[in-house]
CSV table of C-alpha atoms and ligand atoms in Angstrom, one decimal:
chain,number,residue,atom,x,y,z
A,1,MET,CA,0.0,0.0,0.0
A,2,LYS,CA,1.4,3.4,-1.0
A,3,ASN,CA,-1.3,5.7,-2.2
A,4,VAL,CA,-4.7,5.0,-0.8
A,5,LEU,CA,-8.2,6.3,-1.5
A,6,VAL,CA,-10.7,5.9,1.3
A,7,ILE,CA,-14.3,6.2,-0.1
A,8,GLY,CA,-16.7,7.1,2.7
A,9,SER,CA,-13.9,8.5,4.8
A,10,THR,CA,-16.1,10.5,7.2
A,11,GLY,CA,-18.1,7.6,8.5
A,12,GLN,CA,-17.6,5.6,11.7
A,13,ILE,CA,-14.8,3.4,10.3
A,14,GLY,CA,-13.4,5.8,7.6
A,15,SER,CA,-12.7,8.7,10.0
A,16,GLU,CA,-10.5,6.5,12.1
A,17,LEU,CA,-9.1,4.3,9.3
A,18,THR,CA,-7.9,7.3,7.3
A,19,MET,CA,-6.1,8.8,10.3
A,20,LYS,CA,-4.5,5.4,11.1
A,21,LEU,CA,-3.4,4.9,7.4
A,22,ARG,CA,-1.9,8.4,7.5
A,23,SER,CA,0.1,7.5,10.6
A,24,LEU,CA,1.5,4.4,9.0
A,25,TYR,CA,2.1,5.4,5.4
A,26,SER,CA,3.9,8.3,3.9
A,27,GLY,CA,2.1,8.3,0.5
A,28,ASN,CA,-1.2,10.1,-0.4
A,29,ILE,CA,-4.0,8.9,1.8
A,30,VAL,CA,-7.0,10.5,0.2
A,31,ALA,CA,-10.1,11.1,2.2
A,32,GLY,CA,-13.0,10.6,-0.2
A,33,TYR,CA,-16.3,12.2,0.8
A,34,ILE,CA,-19.7,13.3,-0.5
A,35,ALA,CA,-21.4,16.7,-0.3
A,36,GLY,CA,-22.9,17.1,3.2
A,37,ALA,CA,-20.4,14.7,4.8
A,38,GLU,CA,-17.2,16.8,4.4
A,39,PRO,CA,-14.1,15.9,6.5
A,40,LYS,CA,-13.5,18.3,9.4
A,41,GLY,CA,-10.7,19.0,11.9
A,42,GLU,CA,-7.7,16.7,11.9
A,43,LEU,CA,-9.1,14.5,9.1
A,44,LYS,CA,-9.3,17.5,6.8
A,45,GLU,CA,-6.0,19.1,7.8
A,46,SER,CA,-3.8,16.1,7.9
A,47,GLY,CA,-3.9,15.0,4.2
A,48,PRO,CA,-5.6,15.4,0.8
A,49,SER,CA,-9.4,15.0,0.4
A,50,ALA,CA,-11.6,14.7,-2.7
A,51,ILE,CA,-15.3,14.5,-3.5
A,52,VAL,CA,-15.8,10.9,-4.5
A,53,ASP,CA,-19.4,9.8,-4.9
A,54,ILE,CA,-19.3,6.1,-5.4
A,55,THR,CA,-22.2,6.2,-7.8
A,56,ASN,CA,-20.1,8.5,-10.0
A,57,ALA,CA,-17.5,6.3,-11.8
A,58,GLN,CA,-15.7,9.3,-13.3
A,59,GLN,CA,-15.1,10.9,-9.9
A,60,ILE,CA,-13.5,7.6,-8.7
A,61,ALA,CA,-11.3,7.3,-11.9
A,62,GLU,CA,-10.2,10.9,-11.8
A,63,THR,CA,-9.1,10.7,-8.1
A,64,VAL,CA,-7.4,7.4,-8.6
A,65,ALA,CA,-5.4,8.9,-11.6
A,66,LYS,CA,-4.6,12.2,-9.9
A,67,TYR,CA,-3.1,10.6,-6.7
A,68,GLU,CA,-1.7,7.5,-8.4
A,69,ILE,CA,-3.8,5.3,-6.1
A,70,ASP,CA,-2.9,1.7,-5.7
A,71,THR,CA,-5.4,0.6,-2.9
A,72,ILE,CA,-9.0,1.6,-2.5
A,73,TYR,CA,-10.9,1.2,0.8
A,74,ASN,CA,-14.5,1.2,-0.2
A,75,LEU,CA,-16.5,2.1,2.9
A,76,ALA,CA,-19.5,3.6,1.3
A,77,ALA,CA,-22.8,1.9,2.4
A,78,LEU,CA,-26.1,2.4,4.1
A,79,LEU,CA,-26.0,0.5,7.3
A,80,SER,CA,-28.5,-2.3,8.1
A,81,ALA,CA,-31.4,-0.3,9.7
A,82,VAL,CA,-31.0,2.6,7.3
A,83,ALA,CA,-30.9,0.2,4.3
A,84,GLU,CA,-34.3,-1.2,5.3
A,85,ALA,CA,-35.7,2.3,5.1
A,86,LYS,CA,-34.1,3.0,1.8
A,87,PRO,CA,-33.5,-0.3,0.0
A,88,GLN,CA,-33.2,1.2,-3.5
A,89,LEU,CA,-30.5,3.6,-2.5
A,90,ALA,CA,-28.8,0.9,-0.5
A,91,TRP,CA,-28.5,-1.2,-3.7
A,92,LYS,CA,-27.3,1.8,-5.7
A,93,ILE,CA,-24.5,2.5,-3.3
A,94,GLY,CA,-23.7,-1.0,-2.3
A,95,MET,CA,-23.8,-2.7,-5.7
A,96,ASP,CA,-23.7,-0.1,-8.5
A,97,GLY,CA,-21.1,1.7,-6.4
A,98,LEU,CA,-19.0,-1.4,-5.9
A,99,PHE,CA,-19.2,-2.2,-9.6
A,100,ASN,CA,-17.8,1.3,-10.4
A,101,VAL,CA,-14.9,0.8,-7.9
A,102,LEU,CA,-14.1,-2.7,-9.3
A,103,GLU,CA,-14.1,-1.4,-12.9
A,104,VAL,CA,-11.7,1.4,-12.0
A,105,ALA,CA,-9.6,-1.0,-10.0
A,106,ARG,CA,-9.5,-3.4,-13.0
A,107,GLU,CA,-8.4,-0.6,-15.4
A,108,LYS,CA,-5.9,1.0,-13.0
A,109,GLU,CA,-4.7,-2.1,-11.2
A,110,CYS,CA,-5.7,-1.2,-7.7
A,111,ALA,CA,-6.3,-3.5,-4.7
A,112,VAL,CA,-9.8,-3.2,-3.2
A,113,PHE,CA,-11.0,-3.7,0.3
A,114,THR,CA,-14.8,-3.7,0.7
A,115,PRO,CA,-16.1,-4.6,4.2
A,116,SER,CA,-18.7,-7.3,4.4
A,117,SER,CA,-20.7,-8.0,7.6
A,118,ILE,CA,-22.2,-10.6,9.9
A,119,GLY,CA,-25.3,-9.5,8.1
A,120,VAL,CA,-24.5,-11.9,5.2
A,121,PHE,CA,-25.9,-14.7,7.3
A,122,GLY,CA,-29.6,-15.3,7.7
A,123,SER,CA,-31.9,-17.4,9.9
A,124,ASN,CA,-30.9,-20.7,8.1
A,125,SER,CA,-27.2,-20.2,8.8
A,126,PRO,CA,-25.9,-22.0,11.9
A,127,LYS,CA,-26.3,-19.6,14.8
A,128,ASP,CA,-23.3,-20.4,17.0
A,129,LYS,CA,-19.7,-20.3,15.8
A,130,THR,CA,-21.1,-19.7,12.3
A,131,PRO,CA,-18.6,-21.3,9.9
A,132,GLN,CA,-16.7,-19.4,7.2
A,133,ASP,CA,-18.4,-21.3,4.4
A,134,THR,CA,-22.0,-21.9,5.1
A,135,ILE,CA,-25.5,-20.9,4.0
A,136,ARG,CA,-25.7,-17.1,3.3
A,137,ASN,CA,-29.4,-16.3,2.7
A,138,PRO,CA,-30.1,-12.9,4.4
A,139,LYS,CA,-33.6,-11.4,4.2
A,140,THR,CA,-32.5,-7.8,4.6
A,141,MET,CA,-31.4,-5.4,1.8
A,142,TYR,CA,-28.2,-4.8,3.7
A,143,GLY,CA,-27.5,-8.6,3.7
A,144,VAL,CA,-28.4,-8.9,0.1
A,145,THR,CA,-26.0,-6.2,-1.0
A,146,LYS,CA,-23.2,-7.7,1.3
A,147,VAL,CA,-23.6,-11.3,-0.1
A,148,SER,CA,-23.8,-9.9,-3.7
A,149,GLY,CA,-20.8,-7.7,-3.0
A,150,GLU,CA,-18.7,-10.7,-1.8
A,151,LEU,CA,-19.6,-12.6,-4.9
A,152,LEU,CA,-18.9,-9.7,-7.3
A,153,SER,CA,-15.6,-9.0,-5.5
A,154,ASP,CA,-14.5,-12.7,-5.9
A,155,TYR,CA,-15.6,-12.6,-9.5
A,156,TYR,CA,-13.3,-9.7,-10.2
A,157,PHE,CA,-10.5,-11.6,-8.6
A,158,THR,CA,-10.9,-14.8,-10.5
A,159,ARG,CA,-12.0,-13.3,-13.8
A,160,PHE,CA,-9.7,-10.2,-14.0
A,161,GLY,CA,-7.1,-10.7,-11.3
A,162,VAL,CA,-8.2,-7.6,-9.3
A,163,ASP,CA,-6.7,-8.0,-5.8
A,164,THR,CA,-10.0,-7.9,-3.8
A,165,ARG,CA,-9.9,-8.7,-0.1
A,166,SER,CA,-12.5,-8.3,2.7
A,167,VAL,CA,-13.6,-9.1,6.2
A,168,ARG,CA,-17.1,-9.7,7.6
A,169,PHE,CA,-17.1,-7.0,10.4
A,170,PRO,CA,-19.1,-7.6,13.5
A,171,GLY,CA,-20.6,-4.6,15.3
A,172,LEU,CA,-17.8,-2.1,15.7
A,173,ILE,CA,-17.6,-0.2,19.0
A,174,SER,CA,-15.8,3.2,19.2
A,175,TYR,CA,-15.6,6.4,21.2
A,176,VAL,CA,-14.6,8.5,18.2
A,177,THR,CA,-17.3,8.8,15.5
A,178,PRO,CA,-20.9,7.8,16.2
A,179,PRO,CA,-22.2,4.7,14.3
A,180,GLY,CA,-24.3,5.3,11.2
A,181,GLY,CA,-27.5,3.4,11.8
A,182,GLY,CA,-26.7,-0.3,12.3
A,183,THR,CA,-28.2,-3.0,14.4
A,184,THR,CA,-25.3,-3.2,16.8
A,185,ASP,CA,-25.2,0.6,17.5
A,186,TYR,CA,-26.7,0.0,21.0
A,187,ALA,CA,-23.3,-1.4,22.1
A,188,VAL,CA,-21.8,2.1,21.5
A,189,ASP,CA,-24.8,4.1,22.8
A,190,ILE,CA,-24.8,2.2,26.1
A,191,TYR,CA,-21.4,3.5,27.0
A,192,TYR,CA,-22.4,7.1,26.3
A,193,SER,CA,-25.5,6.7,28.6
A,194,ALA,CA,-23.4,5.0,31.3
A,195,VAL,CA,-20.8,7.8,31.4
A,196,LYS,CA,-23.4,10.5,31.3
A,197,GLY,CA,-25.2,8.8,34.3
A,198,GLU,CA,-28.4,8.3,32.2
A,199,THR,CA,-30.7,5.3,32.2
A,200,PHE,CA,-30.0,3.4,28.9
A,201,LYS,CA,-33.1,2.4,26.9
A,202,CYS,CA,-31.9,-0.7,25.2
A,203,PRO,CA,-33.5,-1.3,21.7
A,204,ILE,CA,-32.3,-5.0,21.7
A,205,SER,CA,-33.8,-7.6,24.0
A,206,GLU,CA,-32.1,-9.6,26.7
A,207,GLY,CA,-30.7,-12.8,25.4
A,208,THR,CA,-29.9,-11.5,21.9
A,209,PHE,CA,-26.2,-12.3,21.3
A,210,MET,CA,-24.2,-10.7,18.5
A,211,ASP,CA,-20.6,-10.6,17.6
A,212,MET,CA,-18.8,-7.3,18.4
A,213,MET,CA,-15.3,-5.8,18.1
A,214,TYR,CA,-13.5,-2.8,19.5
A,215,MET,CA,-12.5,-0.4,16.7
A,216,PRO,CA,-8.7,-0.7,17.2
A,217,ASP,CA,-9.0,-4.4,16.3
A,218,GLY,CA,-11.3,-3.6,13.4
A,219,LEU,CA,-8.8,-1.1,12.0
A,220,ARG,CA,-6.0,-3.6,12.4
A,221,ALA,CA,-8.0,-6.3,10.6
A,222,ALA,CA,-8.6,-3.9,7.6
A,223,ILE,CA,-5.0,-3.0,7.3
A,224,GLU,CA,-3.4,-6.5,8.1
A,225,ILE,CA,-5.5,-8.3,5.5
A,226,MET,CA,-4.4,-5.8,2.8
A,227,GLU,CA,-0.8,-6.2,3.8
A,228,ALA,CA,-1.0,-10.0,4.1
A,229,ASP,CA,0.9,-12.3,1.8
A,230,PRO,CA,-1.9,-13.9,-0.3
A,231,ALA,CA,0.1,-17.1,-0.8
A,232,LYS,CA,-1.9,-18.8,2.0
A,233,PHE,CA,-5.3,-17.4,1.0
A,234,VAL,CA,-8.0,-19.9,0.3
A,235,HIS,CA,-10.7,-17.3,0.8
A,236,ARG,CA,-10.8,-13.6,-0.2
A,237,ASN,CA,-14.3,-12.2,0.0
A,238,SER,CA,-14.9,-12.4,2.8
A,239,PHE,CA,-13.3,-13.6,6.0
A,240,ASN,CA,-15.2,-14.2,9.2
A,241,ILE,CA,-13.4,-12.3,12.0
A,242,ALA,CA,-14.4,-12.3,15.7
A,243,ALA,CA,-13.4,-10.9,19.0
A,244,MET,CA,-16.4,-11.2,21.5
A,245,SER,CA,-20.0,-12.0,21.6
A,246,PHE,CA,-22.5,-10.7,24.3
A,247,ASP,CA,-26.1,-9.8,24.9
A,248,PRO,CA,-27.3,-6.5,26.4
A,249,ALA,CA,-27.4,-7.9,29.9
A,250,ILE,CA,-23.8,-9.0,29.8
A,251,ILE,CA,-22.4,-5.7,28.5
A,252,ALA,CA,-24.6,-3.8,31.1
A,253,SER,CA,-23.2,-6.0,33.9
A,254,ASN,CA,-19.6,-5.5,32.7
A,255,ILE,CA,-20.2,-1.7,32.7
A,256,ARG,CA,-21.5,-1.9,36.3
A,257,LYS,CA,-18.1,-3.2,37.4
A,258,TYR,CA,-16.8,0.3,36.7
A,259,ILE,CA,-20.1,2.4,37.0
A,260,PRO,CA,-22.0,0.5,39.7
A,261,ASP,CA,-25.2,2.6,39.6
A,262,PHE,CA,-25.6,2.2,35.8
A,263,LYS,CA,-29.3,1.5,34.9
A,264,MET,CA,-30.7,-0.1,31.7
A,265,GLU,CA,-34.3,-0.6,30.6
A,266,TYR,CA,-35.5,-2.5,27.6
A,267,GLU,CA,-37.4,-0.5,24.9
A,268,VAL,CA,-37.1,-2.9,22.0
A,269,ASP,CA,-37.1,-1.6,18.5
A,270,PRO,CA,-38.9,-4.2,16.3
A,271,LEU,CA,-36.9,-3.5,13.1
A,272,ARG,CA,-33.5,-3.8,14.8
A,273,GLN,CA,-34.6,-6.7,16.9
A,274,ALA,CA,-35.8,-8.6,13.8
A,275,ILE,CA,-32.5,-8.0,12.1
A,276,ALA,CA,-30.6,-9.0,15.2
A,277,ASP,CA,-32.6,-12.2,15.5
A,278,SER,CA,-31.6,-13.2,12.0
A,279,TRP,CA,-27.9,-12.7,12.6
A,280,PRO,CA,-25.5,-15.2,14.2
A,281,ASN,CA,-24.8,-15.3,17.9
A,282,SER,CA,-21.0,-15.7,17.2
A,283,LEU,CA,-18.7,-16.4,14.2
A,284,ASP,CA,-15.9,-19.0,13.8
A,285,ASP,CA,-12.9,-17.0,12.5
A,286,THR,CA,-10.5,-20.0,12.2
A,287,CYS,CA,-9.9,-19.3,8.4
A,288,ALA,CA,-8.8,-15.7,9.0
A,289,ARG,CA,-6.5,-16.9,11.8
A,290,GLN,CA,-4.9,-19.6,9.6
A,291,GLU,CA,-4.8,-17.8,6.3
A,292,TRP,CA,-3.4,-14.4,7.4
A,293,GLY,CA,-2.8,-14.5,11.1
A,294,TRP,CA,-5.8,-12.7,12.4
A,295,LYS,CA,-6.0,-12.3,16.2
A,296,PRO,CA,-8.1,-9.8,18.3
A,297,GLU,CA,-6.5,-8.0,21.2
A,298,TYR,CA,-9.5,-6.6,23.0
A,299,ASP,CA,-12.1,-8.6,25.0
A,300,LEU,CA,-15.3,-7.2,26.5
A,301,ASP,CA,-13.6,-6.1,29.8
A,302,SER,CA,-10.6,-4.4,28.3
A,303,MET,CA,-12.9,-2.7,25.8
A,304,THR,CA,-15.2,-1.4,28.5
A,305,ARG,CA,-12.3,0.0,30.6
A,306,ASP,CA,-10.9,1.8,27.6
A,307,MET,CA,-14.3,3.1,26.3
A,308,ILE,CA,-15.2,4.6,29.7
A,309,GLU,CA,-11.8,6.1,30.2
A,310,LYS,CA,-11.7,7.6,26.6
A,311,LEU,CA,-15.3,9.0,26.9
A,312,ARG,CA,-14.5,10.6,30.2
A,313,GLU,CA,-11.4,12.2,28.6
A,314,LYS,CA,-13.6,13.5,25.9
A,315,GLY,CA,-15.8,15.2,28.5
A,316,ILE,CA,-18.9,13.1,27.8
B,1,NAD,N1,-19.6,0.0,11.7
B,1,NAD,C1,-19.9,-1.3,11.8
B,1,NAD,O1,-20.2,-1.8,12.9
B,1,NAD,C2,-19.9,-2.2,10.6
B,1,NAD,C3,-20.1,-3.5,10.8
B,1,NAD,C4,-20.1,-4.3,9.6
B,1,NAD,C5,-19.8,-3.8,8.4
B,1,NAD,N2,-19.6,-2.5,8.3
B,1,NAD,C6,-19.3,-1.9,6.9
B,1,NAD,O2,-18.2,-1.1,6.9
B,1,NAD,C7,-18.4,0.0,6.0
B,1,NAD,C8,-18.3,1.3,6.6
B,1,NAD,O3,-19.2,1.4,7.7
B,1,NAD,P1,-19.4,2.6,8.7
B,1,NAD,O4,-19.8,2.1,10.0
B,1,NAD,O5,-18.2,3.5,8.6
B,1,NAD,O6,-20.6,3.4,8.0
B,1,NAD,P2,-21.1,4.9,8.1
B,1,NAD,O7,-22.5,4.9,7.8
B,1,NAD,O8,-20.6,5.5,9.4
B,1,NAD,O9,-20.2,5.6,7.0
B,1,NAD,C9,-20.6,5.4,5.6
B,1,NAD,C10,-19.9,6.4,4.8
B,1,NAD,O10,-20.3,6.3,3.4
B,1,NAD,C11,-20.5,7.6,2.9
B,1,NAD,N3,-21.4,7.5,1.7
B,1,NAD,C12,-22.7,7.4,1.7
B,1,NAD,N4,-23.2,7.4,0.4
B,1,NAD,C13,-22.1,7.6,-0.3
B,1,NAD,C14,-21.9,7.7,-1.7
B,1,NAD,N5,-22.9,7.7,-2.6
B,1,NAD,N6,-20.6,7.8,-2.2
B,1,NAD,C15,-19.5,7.8,-1.3
B,1,NAD,N7,-19.7,7.7,0.0
B,1,NAD,C16,-20.9,7.6,0.5
B,1,NAD,C17,-21.1,8.4,4.1
B,1,NAD,O11,-20.9,9.8,3.8
B,1,NAD,C18,-20.2,7.8,5.2
B,1,NAD,O12,-19.0,8.6,5.3
B,1,NAD,C19,-19.8,-0.3,5.3
B,1,NAD,O13,-19.6,-1.1,4.2
B,1,NAD,C20,-20.5,-1.1,6.4
B,1,NAD,O14,-21.5,-1.9,5.9
B,1,NAD,C21,-19.6,-1.6,9.4
């Protein structure tokens, strides 16, 4: 990786990934954004940025040519709950947009990372320790675009040799940029409520387990897979990765270790609950561990300690 374009750089992952890439690489790390979601502060000041709407193939091609981009991080998407409200737009961004990126990558010989999700799995997939290769039959538009995106990315590798790589992110938890409307957002919001001393209204019911990961591990996964020697790759799009799995009661009780009077009530959101019910309880990430050495660093307790400390430092 030398010169990198991050499409969707101002979102939850992009805002941190772009800064991390800039701290690691000396080439052009270009923050791609759309009107209304401009980079601000450090993200804006610390490197080049460009308007790159993923539905506009010409904008992608021009930016790739201008900055001699060799790697594209394609983070543009509508997240699971938002995609259900706007399924047509979710397809346009997730699939037409991906097609544009892959075509530019084919012509200009770029590597491409497009995150997939635990949302590729559906109610017929095995629930616990969901294997790498198993039934993927999601019923949400988010899941449909993610499965199709995995297939299209693999197609571009086998048919045209485009170096496509990807991980299936679990819910990512961070204190930096708020999440963009996913089903696992509650596991971020809960920390804000706890630190503010508010009662948290949990939109997901007790007993609903989902895979989660602390953002530093998620960023490391996104970078390590692109740096990995592909000689051992059996898979490409996309690898299960995992760090921890919990339900709302478990995370609440872990927070109470540090904020004993923290209170939570359940106020279940039927849309998010239905999506969560169709997703796995936990993933088996053996293939990622074997094929490119994936290993998480944070568990629930070390994440909770760091989240509370960092949110307090931010003055939340
Ligand atoms: N955050 C998570 O927990 C999580 C989990 C699994 C997978 N993912 C995947 O990771 C990727 C990034 O997620 P995120 O959490 O940062 O999402 P986000 O919603 O926070 O950010 C998405 C970004 O895409 C941009 N965008 C929207 N429409 C665009 C367009 N037409 N052209 C270019 N950019 C556009 C937005 O401005 C935003 O910067 C997505 O593919 C998402 O599905 C995220």
